[in-house]
Coordinates of C-alpha atoms in Angstrom, one line a residue:
X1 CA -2.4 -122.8 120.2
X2 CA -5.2 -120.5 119.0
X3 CA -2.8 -117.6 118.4
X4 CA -1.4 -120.0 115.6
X5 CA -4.7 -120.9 114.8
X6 CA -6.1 -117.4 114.2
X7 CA -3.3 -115.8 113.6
X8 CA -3.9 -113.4 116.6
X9 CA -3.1 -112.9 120.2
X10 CA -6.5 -115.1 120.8
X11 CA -5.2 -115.6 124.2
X12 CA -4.3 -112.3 125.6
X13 CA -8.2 -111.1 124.6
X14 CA -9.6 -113.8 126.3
X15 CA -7.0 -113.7 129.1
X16 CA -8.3 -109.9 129.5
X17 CA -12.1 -110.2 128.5
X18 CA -11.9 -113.0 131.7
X19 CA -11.1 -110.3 133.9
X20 CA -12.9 -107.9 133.1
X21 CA -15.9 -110.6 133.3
X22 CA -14.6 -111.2 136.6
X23 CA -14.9 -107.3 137.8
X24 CA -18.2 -107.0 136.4
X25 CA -19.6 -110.4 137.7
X26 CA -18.5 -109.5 141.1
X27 CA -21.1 -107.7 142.1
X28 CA -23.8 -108.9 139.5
X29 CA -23.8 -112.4 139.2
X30 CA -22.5 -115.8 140.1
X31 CA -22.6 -117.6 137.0
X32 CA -20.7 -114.6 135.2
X33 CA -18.0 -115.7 137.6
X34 CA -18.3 -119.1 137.1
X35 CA -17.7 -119.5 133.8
X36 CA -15.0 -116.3 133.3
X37 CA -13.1 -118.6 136.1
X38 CA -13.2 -122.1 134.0
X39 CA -12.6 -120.1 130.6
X40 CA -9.6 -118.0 131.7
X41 CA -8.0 -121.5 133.1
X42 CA -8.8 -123.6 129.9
X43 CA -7.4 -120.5 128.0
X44 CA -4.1 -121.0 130.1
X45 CA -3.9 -124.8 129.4
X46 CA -4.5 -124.2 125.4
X47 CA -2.1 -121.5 125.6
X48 CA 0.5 -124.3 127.0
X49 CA 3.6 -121.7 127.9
X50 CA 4.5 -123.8 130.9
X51 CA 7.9 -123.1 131.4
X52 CA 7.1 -119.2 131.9
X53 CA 3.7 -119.8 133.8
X54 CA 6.5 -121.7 136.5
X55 CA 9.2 -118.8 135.9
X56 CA 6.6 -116.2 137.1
X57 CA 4.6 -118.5 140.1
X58 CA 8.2 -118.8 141.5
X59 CA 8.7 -115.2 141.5
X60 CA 5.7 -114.7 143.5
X61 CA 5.9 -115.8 146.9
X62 CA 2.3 -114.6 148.3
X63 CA 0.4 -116.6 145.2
X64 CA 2.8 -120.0 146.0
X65 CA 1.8 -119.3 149.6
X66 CA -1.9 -119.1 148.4
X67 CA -1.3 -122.1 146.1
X68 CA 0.3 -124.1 148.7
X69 CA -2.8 -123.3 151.2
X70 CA -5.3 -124.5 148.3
X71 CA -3.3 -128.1 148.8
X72 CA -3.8 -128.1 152.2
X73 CA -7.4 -129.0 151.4
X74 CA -6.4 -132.3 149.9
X75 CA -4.2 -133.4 152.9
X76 CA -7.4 -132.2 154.6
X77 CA -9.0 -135.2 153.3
X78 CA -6.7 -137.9 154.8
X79 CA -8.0 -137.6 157.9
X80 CA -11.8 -136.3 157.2
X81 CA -15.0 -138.7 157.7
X82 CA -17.7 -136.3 155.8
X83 CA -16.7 -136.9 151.7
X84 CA -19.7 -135.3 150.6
X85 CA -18.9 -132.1 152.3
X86 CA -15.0 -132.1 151.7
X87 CA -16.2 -132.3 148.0
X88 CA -18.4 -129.6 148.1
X89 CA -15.7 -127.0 150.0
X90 CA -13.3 -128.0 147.2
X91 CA -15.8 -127.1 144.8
X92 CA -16.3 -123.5 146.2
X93 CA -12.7 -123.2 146.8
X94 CA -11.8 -123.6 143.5
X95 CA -11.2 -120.4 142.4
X96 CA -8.8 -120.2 145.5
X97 CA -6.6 -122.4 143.0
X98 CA -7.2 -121.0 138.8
X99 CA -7.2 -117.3 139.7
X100 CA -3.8 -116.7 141.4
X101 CA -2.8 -119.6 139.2
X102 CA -3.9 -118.2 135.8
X103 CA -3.3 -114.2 136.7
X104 CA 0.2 -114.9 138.3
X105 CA 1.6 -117.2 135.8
X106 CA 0.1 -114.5 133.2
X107 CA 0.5 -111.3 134.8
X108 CA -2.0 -108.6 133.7
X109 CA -0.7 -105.1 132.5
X110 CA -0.9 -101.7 134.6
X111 CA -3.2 -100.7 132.0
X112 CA -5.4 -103.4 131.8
X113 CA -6.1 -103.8 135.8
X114 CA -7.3 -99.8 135.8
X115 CA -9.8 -100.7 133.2
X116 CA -11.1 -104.0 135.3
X117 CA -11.4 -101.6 138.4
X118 CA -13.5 -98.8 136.0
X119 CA -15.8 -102.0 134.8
X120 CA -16.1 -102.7 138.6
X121 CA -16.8 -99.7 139.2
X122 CA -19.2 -99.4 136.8
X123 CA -21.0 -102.4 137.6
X124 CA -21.0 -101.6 141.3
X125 CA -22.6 -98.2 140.4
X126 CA -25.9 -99.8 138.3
X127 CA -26.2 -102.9 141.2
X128 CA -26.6 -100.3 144.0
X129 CA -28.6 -98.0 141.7
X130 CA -31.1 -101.0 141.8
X131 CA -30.8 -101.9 144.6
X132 CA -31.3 -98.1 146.1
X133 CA -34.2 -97.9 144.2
X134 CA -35.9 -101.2 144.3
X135 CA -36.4 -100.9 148.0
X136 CA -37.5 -97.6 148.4
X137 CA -40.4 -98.7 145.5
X138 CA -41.3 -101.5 148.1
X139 CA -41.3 -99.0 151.3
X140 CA -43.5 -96.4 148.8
X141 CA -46.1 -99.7 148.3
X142 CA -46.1 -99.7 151.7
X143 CA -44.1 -103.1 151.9
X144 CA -41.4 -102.9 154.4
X145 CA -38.4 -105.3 153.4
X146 CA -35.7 -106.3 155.9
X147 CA -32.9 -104.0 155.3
X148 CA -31.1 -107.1 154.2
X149 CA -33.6 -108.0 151.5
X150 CA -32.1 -104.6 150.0
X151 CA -29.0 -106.7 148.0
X152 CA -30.6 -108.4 145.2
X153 CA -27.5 -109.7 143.6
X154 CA -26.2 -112.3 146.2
X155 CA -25.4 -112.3 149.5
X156 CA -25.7 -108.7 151.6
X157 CA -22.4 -109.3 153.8
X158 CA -20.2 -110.4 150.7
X159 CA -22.0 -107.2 148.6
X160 CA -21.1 -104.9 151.0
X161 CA -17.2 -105.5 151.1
X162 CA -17.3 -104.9 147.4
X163 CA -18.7 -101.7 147.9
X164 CA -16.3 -100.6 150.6
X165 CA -13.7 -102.0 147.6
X166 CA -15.6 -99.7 145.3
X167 CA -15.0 -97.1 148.7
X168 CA -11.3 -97.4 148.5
X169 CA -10.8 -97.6 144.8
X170 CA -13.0 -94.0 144.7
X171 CA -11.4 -92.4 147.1
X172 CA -7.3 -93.0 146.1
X173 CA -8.3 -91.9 142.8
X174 CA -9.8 -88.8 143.9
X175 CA -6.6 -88.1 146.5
X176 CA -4.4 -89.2 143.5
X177 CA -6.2 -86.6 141.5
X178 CA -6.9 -89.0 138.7
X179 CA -8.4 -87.9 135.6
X180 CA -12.3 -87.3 136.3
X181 CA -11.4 -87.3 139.9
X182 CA -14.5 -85.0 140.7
X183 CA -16.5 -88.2 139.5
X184 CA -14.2 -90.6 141.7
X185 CA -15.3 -88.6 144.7
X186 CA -18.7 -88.5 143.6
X187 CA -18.6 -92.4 143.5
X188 CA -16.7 -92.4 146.9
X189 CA -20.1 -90.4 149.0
X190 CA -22.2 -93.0 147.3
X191 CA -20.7 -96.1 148.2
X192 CA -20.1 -94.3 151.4
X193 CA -23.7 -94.2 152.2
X194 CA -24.8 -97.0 151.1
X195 CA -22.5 -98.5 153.1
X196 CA -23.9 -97.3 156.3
X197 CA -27.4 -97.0 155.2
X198 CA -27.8 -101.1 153.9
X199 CA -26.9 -101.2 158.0
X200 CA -24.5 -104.8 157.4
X201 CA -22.3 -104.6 160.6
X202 CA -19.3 -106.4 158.3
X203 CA -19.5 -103.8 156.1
X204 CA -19.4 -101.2 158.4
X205 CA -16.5 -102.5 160.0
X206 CA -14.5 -103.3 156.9
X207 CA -15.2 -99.5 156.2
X208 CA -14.2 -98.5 159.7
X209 CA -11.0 -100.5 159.4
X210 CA -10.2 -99.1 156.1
X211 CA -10.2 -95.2 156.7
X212 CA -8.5 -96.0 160.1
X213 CA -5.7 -97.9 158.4
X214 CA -5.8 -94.8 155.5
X215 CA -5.5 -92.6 158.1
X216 CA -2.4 -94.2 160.2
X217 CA -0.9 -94.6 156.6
X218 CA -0.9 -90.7 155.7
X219 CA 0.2 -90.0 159.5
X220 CA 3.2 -92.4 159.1
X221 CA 4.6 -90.1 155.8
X222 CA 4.2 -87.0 156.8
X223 CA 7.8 -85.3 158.1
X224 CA 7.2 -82.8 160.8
X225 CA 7.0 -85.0 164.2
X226 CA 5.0 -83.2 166.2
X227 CA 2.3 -82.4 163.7
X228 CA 2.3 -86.5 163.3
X229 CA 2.7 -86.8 167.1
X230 CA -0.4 -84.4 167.1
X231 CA -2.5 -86.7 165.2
X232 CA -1.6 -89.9 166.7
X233 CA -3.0 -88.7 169.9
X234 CA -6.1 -87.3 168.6
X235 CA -6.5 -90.4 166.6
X236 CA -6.1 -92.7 170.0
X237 CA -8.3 -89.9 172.2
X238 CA -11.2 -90.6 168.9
X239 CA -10.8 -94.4 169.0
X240 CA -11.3 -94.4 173.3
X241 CA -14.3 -91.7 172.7
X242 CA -15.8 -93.8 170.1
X243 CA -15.6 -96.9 172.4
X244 CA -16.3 -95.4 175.7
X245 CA -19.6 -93.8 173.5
X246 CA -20.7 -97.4 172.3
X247 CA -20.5 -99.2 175.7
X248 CA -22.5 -96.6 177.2
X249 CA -25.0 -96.7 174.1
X250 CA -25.1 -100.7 174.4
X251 CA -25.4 -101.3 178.0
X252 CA -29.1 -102.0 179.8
X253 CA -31.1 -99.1 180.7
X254 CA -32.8 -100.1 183.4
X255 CA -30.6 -99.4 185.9
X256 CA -30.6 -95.7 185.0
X257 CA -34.3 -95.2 184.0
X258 CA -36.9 -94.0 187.2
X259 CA -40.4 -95.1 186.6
X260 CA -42.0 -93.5 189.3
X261 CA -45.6 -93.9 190.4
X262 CA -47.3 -96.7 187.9
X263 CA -51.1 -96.8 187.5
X264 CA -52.5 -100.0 188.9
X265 CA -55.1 -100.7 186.2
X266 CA -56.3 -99.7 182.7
X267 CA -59.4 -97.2 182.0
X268 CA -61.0 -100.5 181.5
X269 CA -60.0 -102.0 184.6
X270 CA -57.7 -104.3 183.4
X271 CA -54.7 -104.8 186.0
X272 CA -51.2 -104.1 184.2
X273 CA -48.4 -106.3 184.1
X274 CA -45.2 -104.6 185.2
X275 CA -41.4 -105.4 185.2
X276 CA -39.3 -102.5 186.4
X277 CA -35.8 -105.1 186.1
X278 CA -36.4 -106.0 182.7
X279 CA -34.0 -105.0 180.4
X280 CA -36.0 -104.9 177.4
X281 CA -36.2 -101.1 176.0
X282 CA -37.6 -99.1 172.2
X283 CA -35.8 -95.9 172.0
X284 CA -35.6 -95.5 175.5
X285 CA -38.7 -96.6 176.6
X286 CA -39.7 -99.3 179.2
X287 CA -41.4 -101.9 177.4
X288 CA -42.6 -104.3 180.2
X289 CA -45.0 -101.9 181.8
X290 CA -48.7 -101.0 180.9
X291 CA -48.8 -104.1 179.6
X292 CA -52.7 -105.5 179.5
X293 CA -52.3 -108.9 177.6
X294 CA -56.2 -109.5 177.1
X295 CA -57.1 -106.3 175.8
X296 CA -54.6 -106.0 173.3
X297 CA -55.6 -109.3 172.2
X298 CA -58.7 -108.5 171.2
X299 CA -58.4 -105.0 169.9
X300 CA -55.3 -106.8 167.8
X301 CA -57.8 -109.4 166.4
X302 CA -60.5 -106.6 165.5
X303 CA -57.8 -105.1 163.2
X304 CA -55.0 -107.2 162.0
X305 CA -55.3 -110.1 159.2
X306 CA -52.9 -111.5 161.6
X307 CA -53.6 -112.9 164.6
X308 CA -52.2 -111.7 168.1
X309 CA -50.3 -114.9 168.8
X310 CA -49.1 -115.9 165.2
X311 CA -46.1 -114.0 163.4
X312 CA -45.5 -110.8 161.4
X313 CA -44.2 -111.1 157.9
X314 CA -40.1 -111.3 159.1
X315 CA -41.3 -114.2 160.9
X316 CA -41.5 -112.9 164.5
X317 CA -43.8 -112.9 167.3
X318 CA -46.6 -110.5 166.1
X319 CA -47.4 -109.4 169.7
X320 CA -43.8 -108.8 170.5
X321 CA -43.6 -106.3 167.4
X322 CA -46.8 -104.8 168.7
X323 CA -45.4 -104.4 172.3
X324 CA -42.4 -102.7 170.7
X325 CA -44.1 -100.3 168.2
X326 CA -46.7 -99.2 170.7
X327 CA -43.4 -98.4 173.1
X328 CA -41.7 -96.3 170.8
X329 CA -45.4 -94.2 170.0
X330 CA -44.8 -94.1 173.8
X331 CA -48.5 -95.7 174.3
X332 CA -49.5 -98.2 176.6
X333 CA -50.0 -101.8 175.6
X334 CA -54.2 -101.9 176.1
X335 CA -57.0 -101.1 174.1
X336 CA -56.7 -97.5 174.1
X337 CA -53.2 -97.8 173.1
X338 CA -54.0 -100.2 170.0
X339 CA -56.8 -97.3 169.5
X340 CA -54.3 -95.0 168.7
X341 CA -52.8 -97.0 166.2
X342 CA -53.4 -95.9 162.5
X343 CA -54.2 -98.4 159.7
X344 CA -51.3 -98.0 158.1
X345 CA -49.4 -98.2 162.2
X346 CA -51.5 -101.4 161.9
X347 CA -49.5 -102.4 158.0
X348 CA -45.4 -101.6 159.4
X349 CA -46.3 -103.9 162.6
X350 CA -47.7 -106.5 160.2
X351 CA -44.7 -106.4 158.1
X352 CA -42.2 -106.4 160.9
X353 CA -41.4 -102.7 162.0
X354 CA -40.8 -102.5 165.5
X355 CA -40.2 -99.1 166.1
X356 CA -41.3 -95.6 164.1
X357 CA -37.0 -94.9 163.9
X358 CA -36.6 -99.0 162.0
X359 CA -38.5 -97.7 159.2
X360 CA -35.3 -95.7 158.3
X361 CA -32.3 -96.9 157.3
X362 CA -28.7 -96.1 158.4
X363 CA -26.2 -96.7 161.0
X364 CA -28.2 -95.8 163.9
X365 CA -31.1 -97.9 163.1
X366 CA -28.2 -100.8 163.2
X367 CA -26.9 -99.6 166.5
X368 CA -30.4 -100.0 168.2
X369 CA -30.7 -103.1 166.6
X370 CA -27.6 -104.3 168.2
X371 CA -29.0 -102.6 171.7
X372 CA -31.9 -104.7 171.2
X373 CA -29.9 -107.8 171.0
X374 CA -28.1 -106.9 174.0
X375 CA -31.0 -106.4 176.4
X376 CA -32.7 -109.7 175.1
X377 CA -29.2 -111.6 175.9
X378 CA -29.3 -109.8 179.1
X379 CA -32.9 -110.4 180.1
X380 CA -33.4 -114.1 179.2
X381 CA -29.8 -115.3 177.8
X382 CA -31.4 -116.1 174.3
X383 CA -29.4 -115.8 171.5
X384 CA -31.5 -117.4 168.8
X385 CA -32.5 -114.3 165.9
X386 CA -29.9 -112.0 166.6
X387 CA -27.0 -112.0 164.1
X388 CA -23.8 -110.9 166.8
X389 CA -25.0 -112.6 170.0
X390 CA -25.2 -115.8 167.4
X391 CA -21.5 -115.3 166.6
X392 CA -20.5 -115.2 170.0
X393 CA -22.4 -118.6 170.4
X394 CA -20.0 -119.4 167.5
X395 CA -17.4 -119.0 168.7
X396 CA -17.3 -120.6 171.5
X397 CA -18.0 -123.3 169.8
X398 CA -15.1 -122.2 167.8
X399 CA -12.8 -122.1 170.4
X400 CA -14.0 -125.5 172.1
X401 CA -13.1 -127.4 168.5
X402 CA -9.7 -125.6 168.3
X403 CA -9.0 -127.0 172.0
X404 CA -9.8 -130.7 170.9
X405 CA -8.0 -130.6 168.0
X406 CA -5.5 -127.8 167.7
X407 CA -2.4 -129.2 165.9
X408 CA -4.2 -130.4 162.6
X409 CA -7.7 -129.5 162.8
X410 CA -11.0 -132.0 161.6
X411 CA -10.3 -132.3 158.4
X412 CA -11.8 -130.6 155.1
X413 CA -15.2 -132.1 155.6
X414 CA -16.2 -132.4 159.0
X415 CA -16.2 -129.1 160.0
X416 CA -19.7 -128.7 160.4
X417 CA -20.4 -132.0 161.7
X418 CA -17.6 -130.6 164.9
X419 CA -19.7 -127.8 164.9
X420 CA -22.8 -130.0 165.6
X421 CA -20.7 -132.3 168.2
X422 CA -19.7 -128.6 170.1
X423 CA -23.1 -127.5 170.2
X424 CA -24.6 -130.5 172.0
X425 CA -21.9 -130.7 174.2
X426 CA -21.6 -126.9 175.2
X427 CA -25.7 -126.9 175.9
X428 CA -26.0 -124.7 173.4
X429 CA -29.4 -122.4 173.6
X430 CA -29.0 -122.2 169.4
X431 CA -31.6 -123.6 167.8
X432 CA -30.4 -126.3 165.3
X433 CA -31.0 -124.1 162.1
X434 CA -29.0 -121.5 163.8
X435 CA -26.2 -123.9 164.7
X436 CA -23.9 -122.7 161.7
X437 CA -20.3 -122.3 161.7
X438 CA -17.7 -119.9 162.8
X439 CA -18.6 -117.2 161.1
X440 CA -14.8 -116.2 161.6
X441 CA -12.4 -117.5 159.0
X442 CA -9.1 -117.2 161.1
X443 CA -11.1 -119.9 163.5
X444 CA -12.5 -121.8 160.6
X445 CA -9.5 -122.2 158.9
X446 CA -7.9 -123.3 162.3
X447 CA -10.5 -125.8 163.0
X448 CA -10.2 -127.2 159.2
X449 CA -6.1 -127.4 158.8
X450 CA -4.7 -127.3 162.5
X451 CA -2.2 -125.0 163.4
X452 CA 0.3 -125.5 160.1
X453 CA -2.9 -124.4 158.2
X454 CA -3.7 -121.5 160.3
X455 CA 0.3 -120.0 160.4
X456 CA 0.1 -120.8 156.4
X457 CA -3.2 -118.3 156.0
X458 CA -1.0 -115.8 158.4
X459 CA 2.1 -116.4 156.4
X460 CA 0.1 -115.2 153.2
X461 CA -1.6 -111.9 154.4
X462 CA 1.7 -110.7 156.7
X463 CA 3.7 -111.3 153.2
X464 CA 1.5 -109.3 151.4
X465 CA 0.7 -106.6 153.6
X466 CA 5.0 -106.2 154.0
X467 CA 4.7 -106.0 149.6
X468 CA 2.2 -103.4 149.7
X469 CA 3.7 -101.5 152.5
X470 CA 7.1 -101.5 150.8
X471 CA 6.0 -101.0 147.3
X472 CA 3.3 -98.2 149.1
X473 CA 0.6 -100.0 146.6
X474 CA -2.1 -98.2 148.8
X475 CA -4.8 -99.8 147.4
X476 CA -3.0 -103.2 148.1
X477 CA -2.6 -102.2 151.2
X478 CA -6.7 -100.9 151.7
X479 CA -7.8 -104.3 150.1
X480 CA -6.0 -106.1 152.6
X481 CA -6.9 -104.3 155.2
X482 CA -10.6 -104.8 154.0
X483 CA -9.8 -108.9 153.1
X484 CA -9.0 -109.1 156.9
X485 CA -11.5 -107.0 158.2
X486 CA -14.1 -109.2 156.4
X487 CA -12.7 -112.6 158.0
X488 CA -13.2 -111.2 161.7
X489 CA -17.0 -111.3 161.8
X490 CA -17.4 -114.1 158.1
X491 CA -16.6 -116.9 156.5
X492 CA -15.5 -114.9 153.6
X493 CA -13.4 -117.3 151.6
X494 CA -16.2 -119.8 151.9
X495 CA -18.7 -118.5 149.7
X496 CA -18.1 -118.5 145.8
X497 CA -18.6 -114.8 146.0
X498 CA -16.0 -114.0 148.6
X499 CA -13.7 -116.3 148.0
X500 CA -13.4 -115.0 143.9
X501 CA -13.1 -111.5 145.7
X502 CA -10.3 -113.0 147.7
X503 CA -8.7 -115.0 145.1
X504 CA -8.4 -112.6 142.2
X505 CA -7.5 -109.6 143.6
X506 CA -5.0 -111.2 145.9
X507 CA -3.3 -112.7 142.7
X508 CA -3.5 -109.3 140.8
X509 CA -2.2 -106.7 143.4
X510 CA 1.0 -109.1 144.5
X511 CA 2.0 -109.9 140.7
X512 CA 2.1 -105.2 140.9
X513 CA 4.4 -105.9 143.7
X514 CA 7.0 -107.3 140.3
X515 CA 6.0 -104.4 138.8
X516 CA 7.4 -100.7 138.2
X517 CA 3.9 -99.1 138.1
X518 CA 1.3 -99.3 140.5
X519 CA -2.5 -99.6 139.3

């Protein structure tokens, strides 16, 4: 209609200029996203070629899958009780419907998906950049953030699957040799580390997954057999190492650790507290021993703003971050060991540092986080504050909803309301603000749609993993492998953010698979 109109291809520049709004919003904002997703559909309806939009849907089997899954959210509301909240996931789940609608039924060019990936890219590049650099300005004013306050432009576990995107994008163009690949590669260390530097555990596993999936994928084309033979070994002897490694790193120290001879009171007399079968440890460290409650009390009070039995700035027990921090300066907990304590000691327990090694980032700050979470479970069987031990609690509750109602789930708007009924009946420890959902989306979309609805959301990614594989699309194959990483330990398609993620690219690498040229 507007190509008549104008007498210009009006709709193929706003068909692109959507995109490319699309890749840029991504990572930079939500309303970007919004409004590039109503105007590239409202662009379709003018347009009105709706004999060829149905030619090419046909034609692609993973977006009528996809299309067909969307739907199952209406029959979803036959049987729900909770309107409110049915209307609300349809709302977020739109885009699960207008992007493989609008991008299958008009299939972008080679061309024009390389320049959406550069623009992502690109916009990746400056929202990590400020990211990077707003939070070391905090930590150089001597205000610690939570690692997770680092992401600035939405949520920190749906940002950091786009940069492990932006990973895998970076790193086939440099192996392709692209032109600039020096720059690609350049772009691939960076999203690299910041991957394991922002310390989000789903990002660290989507990036795990992907260059073990890479890596199986170049093994499986090379020719000579026992050079591949060679490899598959070493690859299965790395993957035992690595987890042999991590359940030694995890486990409870206090079965290995010898205390010896403990002093019976402090220089001031005081009589220590002392658990030798706790579990709780800092950097290797006993922390429930030396412990003089009273002392630290008042040497706390004399020094801190904050008093000994309120909370630190992230919300915590101030004393427990005081316990910890004076562990890992491997002091005891009395007044000589708050003595030793610096003012600005005094300022990282205030804001929330536990140890001298969590005012770093990286992986191994998140691996003894994790520890952490694992001698609390193990000491008192709390899992309230700690991100995995809260998914566990999950998903049990997960699993008890999929055994009450496995063949066609709760319905599109009571799943959290389930959730709520599991809880109280499990005698759950979670706290009611903690008591979320799955965080898993193969369970959450099991609980929602039954078993039809969960061998439909199979159906879709085993198609298109089979399209990439056989059309060796490798960056298909790395976003899928990514997409399905992501829906172990999230929600991801819940989220206006992920789900767009999902939605668009999904759309856009299977319409490739109808194509002769790979992006």
């Amino acid at each position: 209609m507007l190509d008549k109109l104008f007498g210009y291809r009006v709709h193929t520049l706003i068909h692109q200029l959507c995109f490319f709004a699309l890749c840029v919003g991504l990572p930079l904002n939500k309303v970007v996203l919004s409004l590039a997703t109503m105007l590239c559909f409202l662009n379709i309806l003018l347009e009105a070629h709706f004999a060829t939009y149905l030619k090419n849907i046909r034609k692609n089997k993973i977006v009528a899958l996809t299309l067909l899954f969307f739907g199952f959210h209406f029959l979803g509301l036959i049987y729900t009780s909770n309107f409110d909240y049915a209307f609300h996931d349809l709302r977020v789940k739109l885009p699960l419907f207008v992007l493989p609608f609008v991008y299958a039924a008009r299939p972008l060019q080679v061309k024009e998906v390389k320049h959406g990936f550069l623009l992502f890219l690109l916009s990746l590049l400056v929202t990590t950049g400020i990211n990077f650099y707003n939070y070391h300005q905090k930590i150089s004013e001597g205000i610690f953030l939570d690692i997770r306050e680092m992401s600035l432009f939405g949520s920190h576990i749906r940002f950091a699957l786009l940069v492990v995107f932006g990973a895998a994008i970076t790193l086939i163009y440099t192996v392709k040799r692209t032109k600039l690949y020096w720059l690609f590669a350049l772009l691939f260390a960076w999203f690299s580390y910041y991957t394991l530097y922002s310390q989000v555990l789903s990002g660290v596993v989507a990036y795990a997954c992907l260059m073990a999936a890479l890596f199986l994928y170049a093994i499986a084309q090379l020719k000579i057999k026992s050079l591949k033979w060679s490899l598959w070994i070493m690859f299965v002897g790395s993957l035992l190492t690595v987890g042999i490694a991590m359940v030694q790193f995890l486990w409870p120290e206090n079965e290995d650790y010898i205390y010896g001879e403990l002093d019976y009171a402090s220089a001031e007399g005081t009589i220590y507290y002392h658990d030798t079968l706790s579990t709780f440890f800092e950097n290797g460290e006993p922390i429930m021993i030396y412990i003089a409650e009273e002392e630290m009390r008042r040497e706390w009070n004399k020094r801190s703003t904050i008093p000994y039995d309120s909370l630190d700035r992230k919300k915590q027990h101030v004393k427990y971050t005081l316990w910890r921090y004076l562990t890992s300066k491997k002091q005891r907990k009395d007044a000589q060991g708050i003595a030793q304590l610096t003012d600005e000691d005094i300022d990282f327990i205030e804001q929330g540092i536990t140890s001298l090694e969590a005012q770093n980032g990286g992986l191994q700050n998140r691996l003894n986080g994790l520890k952490t979470q694992f001698q609390t479970y193990a000491a008192n069987g709390n899992p309230n504050g700690h991100s995995l031990l809260q998914r566990l609690e999950h998903w049990s509750a997960a699993v008890y909803i999929i055994k009450n109602n496995p063949y066609f789930g709760v319905g599109t708007g009571d799943v959290q309301d389930a959730f709520n009924d599991a809880y109280d009946h499990l005698d759950s420890k979670l706290d009611e603000h903690h008591r979320n959902r799955a965080h898993n989306q193969f369970l959450t979309t099991w609980i929602t749609f039954g078993l039809p609805g969960m061998i439909l959301f199979l159906a879709i990614w085993i198609v298109f993993l089979k399209g990439a594989l056989r059309n060796k699309h490798i960056l298909a194959l790395a976003f899928g492998i990514i997409a399905l990483a992501s829906f172990l330990p999230e929600d991801t398609i819940e989220t206006q953010q992920g789900v767009t993620f999902i939605a668009l690219f999904l759309a856009v690498f299977s319409t490739q698979f109808h194509q002769k040229t790979e992006a």
